[in-house]
Every structure is written in C-alpha cells, then in structure tokens.
Short mmCIF file of C-alpha atoms in Angstrom, two decimals:
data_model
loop_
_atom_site.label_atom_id
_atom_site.label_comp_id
_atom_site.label_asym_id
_atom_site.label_seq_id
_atom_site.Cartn_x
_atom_site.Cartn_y
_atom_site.Cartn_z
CA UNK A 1253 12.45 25.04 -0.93
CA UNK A 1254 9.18 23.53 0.17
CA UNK A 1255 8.32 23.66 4.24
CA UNK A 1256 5.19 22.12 6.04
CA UNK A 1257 4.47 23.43 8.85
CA UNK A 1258 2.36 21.68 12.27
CA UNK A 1259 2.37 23.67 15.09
CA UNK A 1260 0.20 21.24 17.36
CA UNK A 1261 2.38 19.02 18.51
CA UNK A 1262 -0.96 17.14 20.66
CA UNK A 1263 -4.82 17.75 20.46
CA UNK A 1264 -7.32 16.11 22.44
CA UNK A 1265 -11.06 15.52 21.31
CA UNK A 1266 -14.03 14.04 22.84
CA UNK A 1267 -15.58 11.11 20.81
CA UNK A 1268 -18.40 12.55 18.36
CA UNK A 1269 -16.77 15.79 18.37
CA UNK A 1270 -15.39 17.77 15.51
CA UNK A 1271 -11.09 18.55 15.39
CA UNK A 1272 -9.13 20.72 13.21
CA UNK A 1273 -5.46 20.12 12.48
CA UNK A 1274 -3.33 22.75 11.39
CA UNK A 1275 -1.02 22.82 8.57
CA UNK A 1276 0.71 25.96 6.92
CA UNK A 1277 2.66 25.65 3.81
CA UNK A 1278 5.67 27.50 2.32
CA UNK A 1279 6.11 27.60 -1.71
CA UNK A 1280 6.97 29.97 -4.37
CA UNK A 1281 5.21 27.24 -6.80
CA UNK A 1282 1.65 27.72 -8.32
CA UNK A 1283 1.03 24.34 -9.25
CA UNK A 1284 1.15 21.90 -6.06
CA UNK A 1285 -0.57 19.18 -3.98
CA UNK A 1286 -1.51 18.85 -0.30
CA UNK A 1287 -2.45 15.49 1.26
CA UNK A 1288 -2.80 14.47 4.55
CA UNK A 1289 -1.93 11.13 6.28
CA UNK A 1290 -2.81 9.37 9.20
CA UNK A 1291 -0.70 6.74 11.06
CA UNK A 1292 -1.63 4.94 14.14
CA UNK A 1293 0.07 3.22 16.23
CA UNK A 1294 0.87 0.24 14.42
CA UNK A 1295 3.06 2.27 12.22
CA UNK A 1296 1.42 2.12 8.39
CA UNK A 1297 1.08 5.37 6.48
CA UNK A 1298 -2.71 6.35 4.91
CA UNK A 1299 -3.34 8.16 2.77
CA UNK A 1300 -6.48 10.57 3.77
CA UNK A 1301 -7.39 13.39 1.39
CA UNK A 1302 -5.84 15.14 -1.55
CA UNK A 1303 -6.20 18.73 -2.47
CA UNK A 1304 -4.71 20.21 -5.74
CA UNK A 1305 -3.53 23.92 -5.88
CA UNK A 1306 -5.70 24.98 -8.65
CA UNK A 1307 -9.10 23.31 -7.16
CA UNK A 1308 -11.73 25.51 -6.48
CA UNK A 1309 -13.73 23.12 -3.81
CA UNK A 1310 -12.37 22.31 -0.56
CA UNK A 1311 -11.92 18.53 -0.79
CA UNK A 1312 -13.39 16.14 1.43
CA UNK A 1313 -13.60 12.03 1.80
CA UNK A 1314 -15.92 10.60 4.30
CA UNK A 1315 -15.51 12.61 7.71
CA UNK A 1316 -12.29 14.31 6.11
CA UNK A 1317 -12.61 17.52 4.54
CA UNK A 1318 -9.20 20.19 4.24
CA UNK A 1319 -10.33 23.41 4.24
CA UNK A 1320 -7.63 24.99 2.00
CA UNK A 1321 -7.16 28.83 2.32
CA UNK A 1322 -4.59 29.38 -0.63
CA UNK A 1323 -3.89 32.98 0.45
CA UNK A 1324 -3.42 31.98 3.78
CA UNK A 1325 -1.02 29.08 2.90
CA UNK A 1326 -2.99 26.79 4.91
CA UNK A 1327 -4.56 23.46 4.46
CA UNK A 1328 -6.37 22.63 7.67
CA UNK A 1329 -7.84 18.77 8.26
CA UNK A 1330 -10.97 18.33 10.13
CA UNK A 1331 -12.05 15.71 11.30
CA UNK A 1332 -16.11 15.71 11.87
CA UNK A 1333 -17.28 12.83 14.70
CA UNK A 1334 -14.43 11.83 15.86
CA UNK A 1335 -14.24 7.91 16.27
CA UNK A 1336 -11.35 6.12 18.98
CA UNK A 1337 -9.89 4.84 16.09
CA UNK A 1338 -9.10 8.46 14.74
CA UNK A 1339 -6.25 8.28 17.43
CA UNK A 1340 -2.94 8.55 15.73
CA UNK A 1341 -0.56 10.69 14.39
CA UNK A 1342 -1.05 12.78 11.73
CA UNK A 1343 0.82 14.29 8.57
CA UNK A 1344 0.56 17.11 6.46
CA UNK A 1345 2.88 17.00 3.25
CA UNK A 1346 2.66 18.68 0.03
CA UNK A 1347 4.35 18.17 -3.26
CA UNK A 1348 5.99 20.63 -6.25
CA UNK A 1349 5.47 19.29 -9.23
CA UNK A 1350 6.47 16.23 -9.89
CA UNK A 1351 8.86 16.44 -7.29
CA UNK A 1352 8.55 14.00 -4.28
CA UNK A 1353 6.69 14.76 -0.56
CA UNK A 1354 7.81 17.43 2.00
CA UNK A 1355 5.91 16.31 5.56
CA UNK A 1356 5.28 18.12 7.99
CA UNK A 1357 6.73 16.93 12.09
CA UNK A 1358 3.19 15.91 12.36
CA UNK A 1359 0.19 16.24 15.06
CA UNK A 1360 -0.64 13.52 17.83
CA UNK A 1361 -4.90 13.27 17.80
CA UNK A 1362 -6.01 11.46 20.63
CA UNK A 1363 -10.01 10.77 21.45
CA UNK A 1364 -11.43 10.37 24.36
CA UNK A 1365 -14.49 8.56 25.09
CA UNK B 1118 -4.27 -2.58 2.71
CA UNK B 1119 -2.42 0.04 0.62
CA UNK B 1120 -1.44 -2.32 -2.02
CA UNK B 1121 2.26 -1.96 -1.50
CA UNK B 1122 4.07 -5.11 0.32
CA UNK B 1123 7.53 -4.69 1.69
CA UNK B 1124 9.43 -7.12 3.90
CA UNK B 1125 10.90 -7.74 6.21
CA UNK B 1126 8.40 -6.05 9.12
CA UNK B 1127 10.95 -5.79 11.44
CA UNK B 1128 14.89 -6.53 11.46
CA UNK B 1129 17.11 -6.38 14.07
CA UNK B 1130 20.98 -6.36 12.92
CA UNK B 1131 24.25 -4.97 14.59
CA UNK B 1132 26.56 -2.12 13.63
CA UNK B 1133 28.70 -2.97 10.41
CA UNK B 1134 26.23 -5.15 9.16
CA UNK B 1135 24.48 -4.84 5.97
CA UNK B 1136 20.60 -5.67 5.26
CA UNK B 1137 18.59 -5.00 2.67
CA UNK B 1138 14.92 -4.29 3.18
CA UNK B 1139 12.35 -4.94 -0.36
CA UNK B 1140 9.35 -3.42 -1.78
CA UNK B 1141 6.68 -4.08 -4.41
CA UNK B 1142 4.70 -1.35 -5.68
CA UNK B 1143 0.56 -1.55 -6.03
CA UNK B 1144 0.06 -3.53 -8.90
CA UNK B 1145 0.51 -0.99 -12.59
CA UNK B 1146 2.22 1.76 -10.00
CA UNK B 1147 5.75 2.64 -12.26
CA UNK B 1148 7.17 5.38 -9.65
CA UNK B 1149 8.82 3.64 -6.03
CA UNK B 1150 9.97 6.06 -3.32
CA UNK B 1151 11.98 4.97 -0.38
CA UNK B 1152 11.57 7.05 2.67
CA UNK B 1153 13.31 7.05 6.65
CA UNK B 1154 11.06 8.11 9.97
CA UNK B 1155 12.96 8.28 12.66
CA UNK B 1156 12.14 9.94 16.33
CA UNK B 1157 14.96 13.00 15.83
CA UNK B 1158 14.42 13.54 11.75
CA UNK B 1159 10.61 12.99 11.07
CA UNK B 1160 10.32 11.60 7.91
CA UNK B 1161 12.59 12.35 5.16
CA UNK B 1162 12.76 11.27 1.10
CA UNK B 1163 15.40 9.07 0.33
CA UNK B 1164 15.11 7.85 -3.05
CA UNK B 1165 12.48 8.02 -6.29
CA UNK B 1166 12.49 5.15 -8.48
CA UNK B 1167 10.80 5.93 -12.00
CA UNK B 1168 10.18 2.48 -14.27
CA UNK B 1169 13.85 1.24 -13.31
CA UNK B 1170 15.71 4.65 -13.28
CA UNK B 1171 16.52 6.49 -10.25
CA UNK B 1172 14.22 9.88 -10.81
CA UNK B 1173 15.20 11.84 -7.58
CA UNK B 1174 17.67 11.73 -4.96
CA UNK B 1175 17.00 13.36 -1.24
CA UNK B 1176 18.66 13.00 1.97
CA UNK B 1177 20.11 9.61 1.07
CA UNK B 1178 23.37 8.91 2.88
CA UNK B 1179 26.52 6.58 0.64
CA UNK B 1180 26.19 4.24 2.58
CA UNK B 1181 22.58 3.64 1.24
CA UNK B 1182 21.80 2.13 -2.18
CA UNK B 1183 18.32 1.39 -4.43
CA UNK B 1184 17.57 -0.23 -7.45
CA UNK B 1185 14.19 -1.04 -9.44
CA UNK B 1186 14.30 -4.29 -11.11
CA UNK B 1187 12.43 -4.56 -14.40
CA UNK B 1188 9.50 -6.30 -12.89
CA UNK B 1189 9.20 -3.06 -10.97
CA UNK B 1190 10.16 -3.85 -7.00
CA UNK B 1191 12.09 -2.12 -5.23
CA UNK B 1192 15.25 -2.70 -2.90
CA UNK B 1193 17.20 -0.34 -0.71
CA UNK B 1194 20.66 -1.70 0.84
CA UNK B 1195 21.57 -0.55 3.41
CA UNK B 1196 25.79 -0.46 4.40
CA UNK B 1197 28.04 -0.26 7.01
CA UNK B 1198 24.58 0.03 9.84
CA UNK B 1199 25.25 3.07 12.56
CA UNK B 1200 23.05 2.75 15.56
CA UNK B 1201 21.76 6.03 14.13
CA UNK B 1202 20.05 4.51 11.38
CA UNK B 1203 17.71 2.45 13.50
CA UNK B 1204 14.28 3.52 11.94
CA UNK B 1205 11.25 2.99 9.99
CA UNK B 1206 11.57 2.82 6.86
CA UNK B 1207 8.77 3.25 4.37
CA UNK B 1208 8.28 2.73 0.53
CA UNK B 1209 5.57 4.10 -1.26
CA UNK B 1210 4.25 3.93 -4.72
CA UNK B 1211 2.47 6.19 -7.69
CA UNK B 1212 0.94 5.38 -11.09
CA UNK B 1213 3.66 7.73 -12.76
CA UNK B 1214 5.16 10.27 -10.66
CA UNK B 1215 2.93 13.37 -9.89
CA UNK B 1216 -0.06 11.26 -7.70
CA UNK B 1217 -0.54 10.22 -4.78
CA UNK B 1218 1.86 8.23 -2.89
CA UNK B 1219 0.72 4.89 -0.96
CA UNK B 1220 2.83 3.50 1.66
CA UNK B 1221 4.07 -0.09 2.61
CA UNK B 1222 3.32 -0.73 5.99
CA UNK B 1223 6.82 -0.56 6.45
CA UNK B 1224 9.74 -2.10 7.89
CA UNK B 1225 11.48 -1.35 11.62
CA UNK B 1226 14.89 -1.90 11.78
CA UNK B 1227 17.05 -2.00 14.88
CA UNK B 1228 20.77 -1.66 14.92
CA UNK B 1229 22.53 -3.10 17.94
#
C-alpha cells in the first residue's frame, strides 16, 4: 500500500521569503508519480508540479520546484518568494501506476506580510 | 479554471435524503474520478470512471453510486444521507488514466 506522509501540520513565512514543505513517501513500486496541490480557502484543488519516478531533474514550474530525493523517499515543495496568495493548504499525493491518488493530511502555508 | 465543471457548488439536504451531485470532465479527458474531503478523513478516492466503465473502486460506501454517460460526465448518487457524509466532494479528470488529475472546484454538501 501507498502512504504520503506531511508532518507539518502549519508553517509560517514572511512575504518574499523562500518555504519548504515536506512530504515523505512509502512504496515498494519503481515506476510512480508525485504531484503537489494547493487549495486555498475557497476550496478548489490545483494542480502545482509533477515529478515522475524515473526523472533525473528535479522539476520545477514558476516559483515551484520539488526537490525529489528518491533514496530518501522524499519529495519536498518549495516555494521561492512567497506571495499572500501562496496562503492555503497544501497536498502531497503520489500515484502507482495507473492506479488512482494517495494524498497526504496536508500542510497549512500561511504568509505574512 | 481547471477545465472540469461540476454542480451543484453547494447543497444542503437532510438525513434520508438522496442527491446527486454531476461532473464534466476537461474537454477530450476519458478517465473521471470522484473523490470525498472531509475534516476527520482528509481526502479519500471514491470512484475511477474510464470512457463509461468503472476502472477502480476505493473507499466508496453502498450507499454511494457513479456512472459515466457516453458523452463522458460524470454523476455520483448519493443514498440514504448520514450527517457523516457532510463534505466536499471533488471530481477530477485525466486524458487516459496514468496523468495528471484536475479537479472541479467542487461541491459542499451539508446534511441536516
């Protein structure tokens, strides 16, 4: 079985500033995906950023990048100059196959300004 | 604007009732999943729809039913309503059924 794992429950950032979110991962599987969402306050789900087991480059979109450490079972968002819209909650979730998402319990960002 | 509509936004209903909440996929997306956030459970699968067929169950309870019709929305009835299952629920959408998922912006429901 799949498990995501956040283990901040809250982080706090000043605007402009830089913020990594945690994620560890659980799978016996070589071939899997990683995303990360973001969903503010008004509820929607967004897709951020995608990273695929076998890719060599950390992937990044915009001021997302995951730094994926595939020994270390961890896919860690940051978050480089932090806007006040980056406030939201935040999930981790990863994917077998073709099976469906596993999410994580997810990590409350809020910026300050 | 993920691509995916689903309605209602919100629905308030009380215990015993039945609703059922609808969803249309980005436009050329085949694969619909139906998934439940709530405060206790996080968020957890429900349902894959793959071009009509159901593709994979998860924590789906009987009282809950889906279908894809062939122009490829999506609707998940809901039975029987607990106060328990007062939640958001989400659909999402792939091109086939290893991609990314986008999400609806959802719909709330309320059971009274």
């Amino acid at each position: 079985a799949q498990k995501i794992t956040q283990t901040q429950p809250g982080m706090f950032v000043q605007e402009k500033e830089a913020v990594t979110l945690d994620c560890t991962y659980d799978t016996s599987d070589q071939s899997y995906g990683l995303f990360w969402y973001k969903q503010p306050s008004s509820g929607e789900m967004i897709f951020l950023i995608y990273q695929g087991s076998y890719d060599e480059q950390n992937a990044t979109e915009g001021r997302y990048s995951l730094n994926f450490q595939k020994a270390r079972k961890s896919a860690n968002l940051v978050i480089s100059a932090s806007q006040l819209g980056d406030s939201a909650m935040y999930f981790c979730a990863m994917r077998v196959g073709y099976s469906t998402l596993t999410f994580g319990k997810g990590t409350m960002l809020l910026v300050s300004p | 604007d993920s691509g995916v509509t689903q309605t209602p936004k919100h629905l308030i209903t009380a215990t015993g009732q039945r609703v059922t909440l609808r969803c249309s996929p980005r436009s050329g997306d085949l694969s619909v999943y139906w998934y439940q956030q709530s405060l206790d459970q996080g968020l957890q699968f429900l349902i894959q729809y793959y071009n009509g067929e159901e593709r994979a169950k998860g924590n789906i309870l009987e009282r809950f039913s889906a279908q894809q019709f062939p122009d490829l929305h999506s609707e998940l009835n809901l039975s029987s309503l607990e106060l328990g299952d007062s939640a958001l629920y989400f659909c999402a959408s792939a091109r086939l059924g290893g991609e990314t998922q986008y999400f609806g912006p959802g719909t709330r429901l309320l059971v009274l």
